[in-house]
Amino acid sequence: MKRLISTPFVFLLGLNALVSAAENPRIVLTPLRGHLYVVEDYFYLKENSMVYVGDSSVTVIGATWTPETARLLADEIGKITPKPITEVIDTNYHPDRAGGNAYFRNIGAKIVSTNMTNDLLKVHWTEMVRYVQKGFPSYPTLPLVAADKTFAGNFELQDGGVRAIYLGPSHTPDGIFVFFPKEKALYGNCILKEQLGNLDFADLTEYAKTLQKLKQLNLGFTTIVAGHWSPLHGPELIDQYLQLLSAKDRSKSGAN
């Protein structure tokens, strides 16, 4: 695991997004198609997560920043369905994906993750909270809330309607993609977005290999929901991000 660095917290986004989030913090829930909704969390630095409204229950993909943002998301979900939130997936161990765990557990939802994510939460949670607080002193000192149910690797929820896929290190060692086969949509998590973002915890040797593995799966998705910046993209976002990684690698090689 890479050690935390002392530079200010620039967790994935640029100055424009930071200002936008700070001026108008809110949670926006927007229908995508089928069972799916896109969550845009404008607290701290903007992040995008997802909600799957199943036949009898709701699965949240990404716990949002804090218990308060999780409560606001639950309020928005309550406006569209009376079905209970029963599962929340931590898509990696960082606070923008796991900070809301306490609230969701308190309302009866199970926190779900891979074994790797849960292990990283247990070891690095306090460090990660402090890391966020370097850039955002108002971010609360949250206690660890680990997963209730973990999986060794890939897993499915909602009778296969929600498929979590781990393909290797990328933005973090543990980050997963989440595929929704009925809707032909993929949640790219922090791994896929329109800008490089923060690479402090990234494995730059494996990142491109992980994205190539994703392409080789030929899942047939027509939409990618990015973890940050604008949420909706086509499958070409994978190649666009590969190009960003390649350009960074060339720049680094030139500097040497």
Short mmCIF file of C-alpha atoms in Angstrom, two decimals:
data_model
loop_
_atom_site.label_atom_id
_atom_site.label_comp_id
_atom_site.label_asym_id
_atom_site.label_seq_id
_atom_site.Cartn_x
_atom_site.Cartn_y
_atom_site.Cartn_z
CA MET A 1 0.00 0.00 0.00
CA LYS A 2 1.30 3.38 -0.93
CA ARG A 3 1.94 5.72 2.00
CA LEU A 4 -0.21 8.80 2.38
CA ILE A 5 1.36 11.91 0.95
CA SER A 6 1.46 15.36 2.51
CA THR A 7 0.11 17.35 -0.42
CA PRO A 8 -3.35 18.94 -0.08
CA PHE A 9 -6.31 16.71 -0.74
CA VAL A 10 -7.33 16.94 -4.40
CA PHE A 11 -9.47 13.82 -4.42
CA LEU A 12 -10.14 13.33 -8.10
CA LEU A 13 -11.61 16.66 -9.11
CA GLY A 14 -10.52 20.08 -10.28
CA LEU A 15 -11.08 23.56 -8.93
CA ASN A 16 -14.32 24.20 -10.84
CA ALA A 17 -15.96 21.11 -9.39
CA LEU A 18 -14.71 22.00 -5.93
CA VAL A 19 -16.25 25.47 -6.09
CA SER A 20 -19.52 24.11 -7.47
CA ALA A 21 -19.81 21.54 -4.70
CA ALA A 22 -18.94 24.02 -1.97
CA GLU A 23 -21.48 26.61 -3.14
CA ASN A 24 -24.46 24.29 -3.52
CA PRO A 25 -24.09 21.03 -1.57
CA ARG A 26 -26.94 18.65 -2.33
CA ILE A 27 -27.87 15.12 -3.36
CA VAL A 28 -29.53 14.66 -6.75
CA LEU A 29 -31.17 11.37 -7.74
CA THR A 30 -31.95 11.01 -11.46
CA PRO A 31 -33.54 8.05 -13.27
CA LEU A 32 -31.32 6.38 -15.85
CA ARG A 33 -33.37 3.46 -17.19
CA GLY A 34 -34.94 0.30 -15.91
CA HIS A 35 -34.12 -0.23 -12.26
CA LEU A 36 -31.31 2.32 -12.24
CA TYR A 37 -30.86 5.80 -10.83
CA VAL A 38 -27.76 7.99 -10.84
CA VAL A 39 -26.74 9.74 -7.63
CA GLU A 40 -24.82 13.01 -7.79
CA ASP A 41 -23.38 13.98 -4.41
CA TYR A 42 -22.27 17.62 -4.39
CA PHE A 43 -20.79 17.63 -0.87
CA TYR A 44 -17.03 18.15 -0.46
CA LEU A 45 -15.94 17.13 -3.99
CA LYS A 46 -18.63 15.89 -6.35
CA GLU A 47 -18.99 12.15 -6.66
CA ASN A 48 -21.43 9.97 -8.58
CA SER A 49 -22.89 6.75 -7.26
CA MET A 50 -25.93 4.63 -8.13
CA VAL A 51 -29.17 3.18 -6.85
CA TYR A 52 -30.85 -0.03 -8.03
CA VAL A 53 -34.56 -0.32 -7.20
CA GLY A 54 -35.34 -4.02 -7.30
CA ASP A 55 -38.62 -5.90 -7.12
CA SER A 56 -38.72 -5.87 -3.32
CA SER A 57 -35.72 -3.89 -2.10
CA VAL A 58 -33.16 -1.21 -2.94
CA THR A 59 -29.40 -1.63 -3.39
CA VAL A 60 -27.18 1.45 -3.09
CA ILE A 61 -23.90 1.34 -4.99
CA GLY A 62 -21.48 3.63 -3.15
CA ALA A 63 -22.28 4.78 0.39
CA THR A 64 -21.58 8.51 -0.32
CA TRP A 65 -19.36 10.77 1.81
CA THR A 66 -20.87 10.79 5.29
CA PRO A 67 -23.83 9.57 7.35
CA GLU A 68 -25.49 12.92 6.61
CA THR A 69 -25.15 12.57 2.83
CA ALA A 70 -26.36 8.98 3.19
CA ARG A 71 -29.45 10.23 5.05
CA LEU A 72 -30.14 12.77 2.32
CA LEU A 73 -29.82 10.05 -0.30
CA ALA A 74 -32.20 7.81 1.64
CA ASP A 75 -34.69 10.69 1.75
CA GLU A 76 -34.46 11.01 -2.04
CA ILE A 77 -34.93 7.27 -2.48
CA GLY A 78 -37.99 7.44 -0.24
CA LYS A 79 -39.55 9.89 -2.70
CA ILE A 80 -39.44 7.34 -5.53
CA THR A 81 -40.16 4.04 -3.76
CA PRO A 82 -41.40 2.70 -0.41
CA LYS A 83 -39.10 -0.32 -0.77
CA PRO A 84 -36.43 -0.67 1.93
CA ILE A 85 -32.72 -0.12 1.37
CA THR A 86 -31.32 -3.54 2.25
CA GLU A 87 -27.80 -3.48 0.78
CA VAL A 88 -25.06 -0.90 0.27
CA ILE A 89 -21.94 -1.73 -1.73
CA ASP A 90 -18.65 -0.12 -0.74
CA THR A 91 -16.98 0.02 -4.15
CA ASN A 92 -13.60 0.86 -2.64
CA TYR A 93 -12.25 1.77 0.80
CA HIS A 94 -12.09 5.55 0.34
CA PRO A 95 -14.44 7.88 2.28
CA ASP A 96 -16.44 8.98 -0.77
CA ARG A 97 -17.50 5.33 -1.19
CA ALA A 98 -17.77 4.20 2.42
CA GLY A 99 -18.32 7.31 4.55
CA GLY A 100 -22.09 6.80 4.76
CA ASN A 101 -21.87 3.25 6.11
CA ALA A 102 -22.97 4.12 9.65
CA TYR A 103 -26.26 5.65 8.57
CA PHE A 104 -27.16 2.81 6.24
CA ARG A 105 -26.38 0.21 8.89
CA ASN A 106 -28.51 2.11 11.39
CA ILE A 107 -31.55 1.84 9.10
CA GLY A 108 -31.05 -1.90 8.71
CA ALA A 109 -29.08 -2.17 5.48
CA LYS A 110 -26.18 -4.58 5.14
CA ILE A 111 -22.81 -3.17 4.09
CA VAL A 112 -21.38 -5.34 1.31
CA SER A 113 -17.86 -5.39 -0.15
CA THR A 114 -15.07 -7.59 -1.34
CA ASN A 115 -12.73 -9.09 1.25
CA MET A 116 -9.99 -6.78 -0.01
CA THR A 117 -12.04 -3.63 0.46
CA ASN A 118 -13.04 -4.68 3.95
CA ASP A 119 -9.44 -5.44 4.89
CA LEU A 120 -8.30 -2.04 3.58
CA LEU A 121 -11.10 -0.29 5.47
CA LYS A 122 -9.97 -1.89 8.71
CA VAL A 123 -6.31 -1.01 8.22
CA HIS A 124 -6.48 2.43 6.59
CA TRP A 125 -9.79 4.06 7.53
CA THR A 126 -8.38 6.50 10.08
CA GLU A 127 -5.61 7.50 7.68
CA MET A 128 -8.09 8.08 4.89
CA VAL A 129 -10.32 10.29 7.02
CA ARG A 130 -7.30 12.39 7.97
CA TYR A 131 -6.32 12.56 4.32
CA VAL A 132 -9.70 14.03 3.41
CA GLN A 133 -9.49 16.46 6.31
CA LYS A 134 -6.25 17.93 4.91
CA GLY A 135 -8.29 19.49 2.12
CA PHE A 136 -11.63 19.70 3.93
CA PRO A 137 -11.20 20.41 7.66
CA SER A 138 -14.98 20.26 8.11
CA TYR A 139 -15.07 16.60 7.09
CA PRO A 140 -16.15 14.71 10.22
CA THR A 141 -13.94 12.27 12.08
CA LEU A 142 -15.95 9.17 11.32
CA PRO A 143 -15.44 5.85 13.09
CA LEU A 144 -14.79 2.74 11.07
CA VAL A 145 -17.88 0.88 9.91
CA ALA A 146 -16.69 -2.29 8.23
CA ALA A 147 -18.69 -4.55 5.95
CA ASP A 148 -21.36 -6.93 7.21
CA LYS A 149 -20.96 -9.30 4.27
CA THR A 150 -17.89 -9.83 2.12
CA PHE A 151 -16.97 -11.80 -0.98
CA ALA A 152 -13.64 -13.18 -2.13
CA GLY A 153 -14.08 -11.71 -5.62
CA ASN A 154 -16.95 -11.04 -8.00
CA PHE A 155 -20.46 -11.19 -6.60
CA GLU A 156 -24.08 -10.71 -7.62
CA LEU A 157 -27.05 -9.10 -5.89
CA GLN A 158 -30.69 -8.56 -6.83
CA ASP A 159 -30.95 -11.97 -8.54
CA GLY A 160 -28.11 -11.10 -10.90
CA GLY A 161 -29.37 -7.62 -11.72
CA VAL A 162 -26.34 -6.15 -9.95
CA ARG A 163 -22.95 -7.69 -10.78
CA ALA A 164 -19.80 -6.53 -8.98
CA ILE A 165 -16.61 -7.23 -10.93
CA TYR A 166 -13.02 -7.03 -9.71
CA LEU A 167 -10.38 -7.10 -12.45
CA GLY A 168 -7.24 -5.87 -10.70
CA PRO A 169 -5.61 -2.77 -9.23
CA SER A 170 -6.43 0.60 -10.75
CA HIS A 171 -7.40 3.83 -8.97
CA THR A 172 -7.07 1.85 -5.75
CA PRO A 173 -5.95 -1.75 -5.13
CA ASP A 174 -9.53 -2.85 -4.52
CA GLY A 175 -11.83 -0.85 -6.80
CA ILE A 176 -14.66 -2.73 -8.49
CA PHE A 177 -16.88 -2.13 -11.48
CA VAL A 178 -20.61 -2.77 -11.16
CA PHE A 179 -22.48 -4.04 -14.19
CA PHE A 180 -26.24 -3.96 -14.70
CA PRO A 181 -26.96 -6.46 -17.50
CA LYS A 182 -30.66 -5.64 -18.02
CA GLU A 183 -29.95 -1.95 -18.41
CA LYS A 184 -26.67 -2.47 -20.32
CA ALA A 185 -24.98 -0.02 -17.99
CA LEU A 186 -21.66 -0.06 -16.13
CA TYR A 187 -20.74 1.88 -13.02
CA GLY A 188 -17.11 2.91 -13.50
CA ASN A 189 -16.56 3.81 -9.85
CA CYS A 190 -13.47 6.00 -9.27
CA ILE A 191 -11.71 3.96 -11.97
CA LEU A 192 -13.37 5.62 -14.96
CA LYS A 193 -14.01 9.33 -15.36
CA GLU A 194 -13.34 12.05 -17.90
CA GLN A 195 -10.13 13.31 -16.27
CA LEU A 196 -7.19 11.49 -14.72
CA GLY A 197 -8.00 12.76 -11.26
CA ASN A 198 -5.98 11.94 -8.17
CA LEU A 199 -3.54 9.07 -8.66
CA ASP A 200 -2.04 9.08 -5.16
CA PHE A 201 -3.29 5.58 -4.45
CA ALA A 202 -3.28 4.25 -8.02
CA ASP A 203 -1.26 1.34 -9.36
CA LEU A 204 0.01 2.89 -12.58
CA THR A 205 1.65 -0.36 -13.66
CA GLU A 206 -1.62 -2.31 -13.54
CA TYR A 207 -4.24 0.37 -14.23
CA ALA A 208 -4.22 0.06 -18.04
CA LYS A 209 -4.10 -3.75 -17.81
CA THR A 210 -7.23 -3.69 -15.66
CA LEU A 211 -9.06 -1.56 -18.21
CA GLN A 212 -7.99 -3.86 -21.03
CA LYS A 213 -9.44 -6.80 -19.08
CA LEU A 214 -12.70 -4.88 -18.83
CA LYS A 215 -12.78 -4.40 -22.60
CA GLN A 216 -12.05 -8.09 -23.17
CA LEU A 217 -15.13 -9.10 -21.16
CA ASN A 218 -17.33 -7.71 -23.96
CA LEU A 219 -20.17 -7.05 -21.54
CA GLY A 220 -22.19 -5.12 -24.10
CA PHE A 221 -22.93 -2.04 -21.99
CA THR A 222 -24.02 1.09 -23.83
CA THR A 223 -23.65 3.50 -20.91
CA ILE A 224 -20.88 4.09 -18.38
CA VAL A 225 -21.66 6.04 -15.23
CA ALA A 226 -18.40 7.70 -14.18
CA GLY A 227 -17.51 8.04 -10.51
CA HIS A 228 -16.70 11.76 -10.76
CA TRP A 229 -17.30 14.80 -12.95
CA SER A 230 -20.15 14.36 -15.44
CA PRO A 231 -21.80 11.00 -14.85
CA LEU A 232 -23.03 9.79 -18.24
CA HIS A 233 -20.72 8.50 -20.98
CA GLY A 234 -20.57 5.89 -23.69
CA PRO A 235 -18.25 2.86 -23.82
CA GLU A 236 -15.60 5.05 -25.44
CA LEU A 237 -14.77 6.40 -21.99
CA ILE A 238 -12.53 3.38 -21.45
CA ASP A 239 -10.30 4.24 -24.41
CA GLN A 240 -10.35 7.89 -23.44
CA TYR A 241 -9.05 7.06 -20.01
CA LEU A 242 -6.45 4.71 -21.44
CA GLN A 243 -5.22 7.61 -23.57
CA LEU A 244 -4.94 9.80 -20.48
CA LEU A 245 -2.89 7.14 -18.73
CA SER A 246 -0.69 6.73 -21.79
CA ALA A 247 -0.11 10.47 -22.06
CA LYS A 248 0.87 10.61 -18.40
CA ASP A 249 3.27 7.73 -18.88
CA ARG A 250 4.88 9.45 -21.90
CA SER A 251 5.16 12.66 -19.95
CA LYS A 252 6.83 10.86 -17.09
CA SER A 253 9.23 9.10 -19.43
CA GLY A 254 10.11 12.42 -21.08
CA ALA A 255 10.80 13.97 -17.72
CA ASN A 256 13.26 11.20 -16.97
#
